[in-house]
Coordinates of C-alpha atoms in Angstrom, one line a residue:
M1 CA -0.8 -7.1 -41.7
A2 CA -3.1 -6.5 -38.8
R3 CA -3.3 -9.2 -36.2
R4 CA -6.8 -9.4 -34.8
T5 CA -8.0 -11.1 -31.7
D6 CA -11.6 -11.6 -30.5
A7 CA -10.8 -9.0 -27.9
S8 CA -10.3 -6.3 -30.6
A9 CA -13.1 -7.3 -32.9
G10 CA -15.4 -4.5 -33.8
T11 CA -14.1 -1.4 -32.0
P12 CA -14.4 1.6 -34.2
A13 CA -10.5 2.0 -33.8
T14 CA -9.7 -1.4 -35.2
V15 CA -12.3 -1.0 -38.0
A16 CA -10.8 2.4 -38.9
L17 CA -7.2 1.0 -39.0
T18 CA -8.2 -2.1 -41.0
S19 CA -10.1 0.0 -43.6
A20 CA -7.2 2.4 -43.8
G21 CA -4.8 -0.6 -44.4
I22 CA -2.7 0.4 -41.4
A23 CA -0.7 -2.3 -39.6
Y24 CA -1.4 -2.7 -35.9
T25 CA -1.3 -5.3 -33.2
A26 CA -4.0 -5.5 -30.6
H27 CA -3.0 -6.2 -27.0
A28 CA -5.8 -7.2 -24.6
Y29 CA -5.4 -7.3 -20.8
E30 CA -7.6 -7.9 -17.8
H31 CA -8.8 -4.4 -16.8
D32 CA -9.1 -3.9 -13.0
P33 CA -12.2 -1.7 -12.4
R34 CA -10.4 -0.3 -9.3
A35 CA -7.5 1.1 -11.4
A36 CA -7.3 4.9 -11.1
A37 CA -4.7 5.5 -13.9
F38 CA -5.9 3.5 -17.0
G39 CA -2.8 4.2 -19.0
L40 CA -0.4 3.2 -16.3
E41 CA -2.5 0.1 -15.7
A42 CA -2.1 -0.8 -19.4
A43 CA 1.7 -0.3 -19.3
E44 CA 2.0 -2.4 -16.1
K45 CA -0.3 -5.3 -17.3
L46 CA 1.3 -5.4 -20.8
G47 CA 4.9 -5.2 -19.3
L48 CA 5.7 -2.1 -21.3
D49 CA 7.9 1.0 -20.7
P50 CA 5.3 3.7 -19.8
A51 CA 7.1 6.1 -22.3
R52 CA 5.7 4.0 -25.1
V53 CA 2.1 3.9 -23.8
F54 CA 0.1 7.0 -24.6
K55 CA -3.2 8.3 -23.2
T56 CA -5.8 10.1 -25.2
L57 CA -7.1 13.3 -23.6
L58 CA -9.7 15.7 -24.8
A59 CA -9.5 19.5 -24.2
S60 CA -11.3 22.5 -25.2
V61 CA -9.1 24.9 -27.2
D62 CA -10.6 28.4 -27.5
G63 CA -14.0 26.6 -27.1
A64 CA -13.4 23.9 -29.7
L65 CA -12.6 20.3 -28.8
A66 CA -9.2 18.8 -29.6
V67 CA -7.3 15.6 -28.8
G68 CA -4.0 15.6 -27.1
I69 CA -2.0 12.3 -26.9
V70 CA 0.8 12.1 -24.3
P71 CA 2.8 9.4 -22.5
V72 CA 0.9 7.9 -19.6
A73 CA 3.5 8.9 -17.0
M74 CA 3.3 12.6 -18.1
Q75 CA 0.7 15.3 -18.1
L76 CA -0.9 17.2 -21.0
D77 CA 0.5 20.7 -21.1
L78 CA -2.7 22.6 -21.9
K79 CA -0.8 25.8 -22.9
A80 CA 1.4 23.9 -25.3
L81 CA -1.7 22.1 -26.9
A82 CA -3.4 25.4 -27.4
Q83 CA -0.2 26.8 -29.0
A84 CA 0.2 23.7 -31.2
L85 CA -3.3 24.3 -32.6
G86 CA -2.9 28.1 -33.0
G87 CA -5.1 28.8 -30.0
K88 CA -4.8 31.0 -26.9
R89 CA -6.4 29.0 -24.1
A90 CA -7.1 25.3 -23.4
E91 CA -8.9 23.5 -20.5
M92 CA -9.7 19.8 -20.1
A93 CA -13.0 18.8 -21.6
D94 CA -15.9 17.5 -19.4
P95 CA -15.7 13.7 -19.4
S96 CA -19.3 13.4 -20.5
V97 CA -18.7 15.7 -23.5
A98 CA -15.5 13.6 -24.3
E99 CA -17.6 10.4 -24.2
R100 CA -20.4 11.9 -26.3
K101 CA -18.1 13.3 -29.0
T102 CA -15.8 10.3 -29.3
G103 CA -18.2 7.5 -28.8
Y104 CA -15.9 5.9 -26.3
V105 CA -15.9 5.7 -22.5
V106 CA -13.3 7.5 -20.3
G107 CA -10.4 5.1 -19.8
G108 CA -11.0 3.6 -23.2
I109 CA -11.0 6.6 -25.4
S110 CA -9.0 5.9 -28.6
P111 CA -7.6 8.6 -30.7
I112 CA -8.7 6.5 -33.7
G113 CA -12.2 6.0 -35.0
Q114 CA -13.9 8.7 -33.0
K115 CA -17.5 9.7 -33.9
T116 CA -16.4 13.3 -34.5
A117 CA -13.1 14.0 -36.2
L118 CA -11.2 16.4 -34.0
P119 CA -7.8 18.2 -34.3
T120 CA -5.2 15.8 -32.9
V121 CA -1.8 16.4 -31.5
L122 CA 0.6 13.7 -30.6
D123 CA 3.5 14.5 -28.2
E124 CA 6.8 14.6 -30.1
T125 CA 8.4 12.0 -27.8
A126 CA 6.5 9.4 -29.8
I127 CA 9.0 9.9 -32.6
L128 CA 11.6 8.1 -30.4
A129 CA 9.7 4.8 -30.6
E130 CA 9.3 2.5 -33.6
T131 CA 5.8 1.7 -32.2
I132 CA 3.6 3.2 -29.5
F133 CA 0.5 1.9 -27.7
V134 CA -2.8 3.8 -27.6
S135 CA -6.3 2.7 -26.4
G136 CA -8.1 0.4 -28.7
G137 CA -11.5 1.8 -27.9
R138 CA -12.3 0.0 -24.6
R139 CA -10.7 -0.5 -21.2
G140 CA -8.4 -3.5 -21.4
L141 CA -7.4 -3.1 -25.1
D142 CA -4.4 -1.3 -26.4
L143 CA -3.3 -1.0 -30.1
E144 CA 0.4 -1.0 -31.0
L145 CA 1.2 0.9 -34.2
A146 CA 3.8 3.2 -35.7
P147 CA 3.4 6.9 -34.5
D148 CA 3.4 8.2 -38.1
D149 CA 0.6 5.8 -38.9
L150 CA -1.4 7.1 -35.9
L151 CA -1.0 10.6 -37.3
S152 CA -2.0 9.4 -40.8
V153 CA -5.3 7.9 -39.6
T154 CA -6.2 10.8 -37.3
G155 CA -4.9 13.6 -39.5
G156 CA -2.8 14.7 -36.5
R157 CA 0.6 16.3 -36.0
Y158 CA 3.5 16.2 -33.6
A159 CA 4.2 18.9 -31.1
P160 CA 5.8 19.1 -27.6
I161 CA 2.6 18.9 -25.5
A162 CA 3.7 16.7 -22.6
R163 CA 5.2 17.9 -19.3
E164 CA 6.4 16.1 -16.2
R165 CA 3.8 15.5 -13.5

């Protein structure tokens, strides 16, 4: 089932997937501290199509935090995220709030195993891939899993929330 490497041992994301019985593969890479775009760095270092690598972003929707997961080469459409969650307005969350609520550092925020369970929306383009990649809970670690499994473990849903840069 789950393939585990020393690099993935012990992140809340891998623990959550293992305890839920969800199959995943951990992919570690050497993170460059100078990298500006963490998700694009992961795609490049792992030799992946950026359309299969997703970034986890936190936003405030009508004052409540929510998670938007979109392909790394695209942007989160805040209006679409608000609409997907039945809200009127969304704005990006303050990075320090995102770190405090998730228990992860920016650039390593996984949608899985967050300290506080938040409403989660995965961009519908994930349906096109058999597996997608999301942060494993630290910079330099991505987890590969089926998009439906990601939604199962996060209690999330699909919606069209990504837009071109």
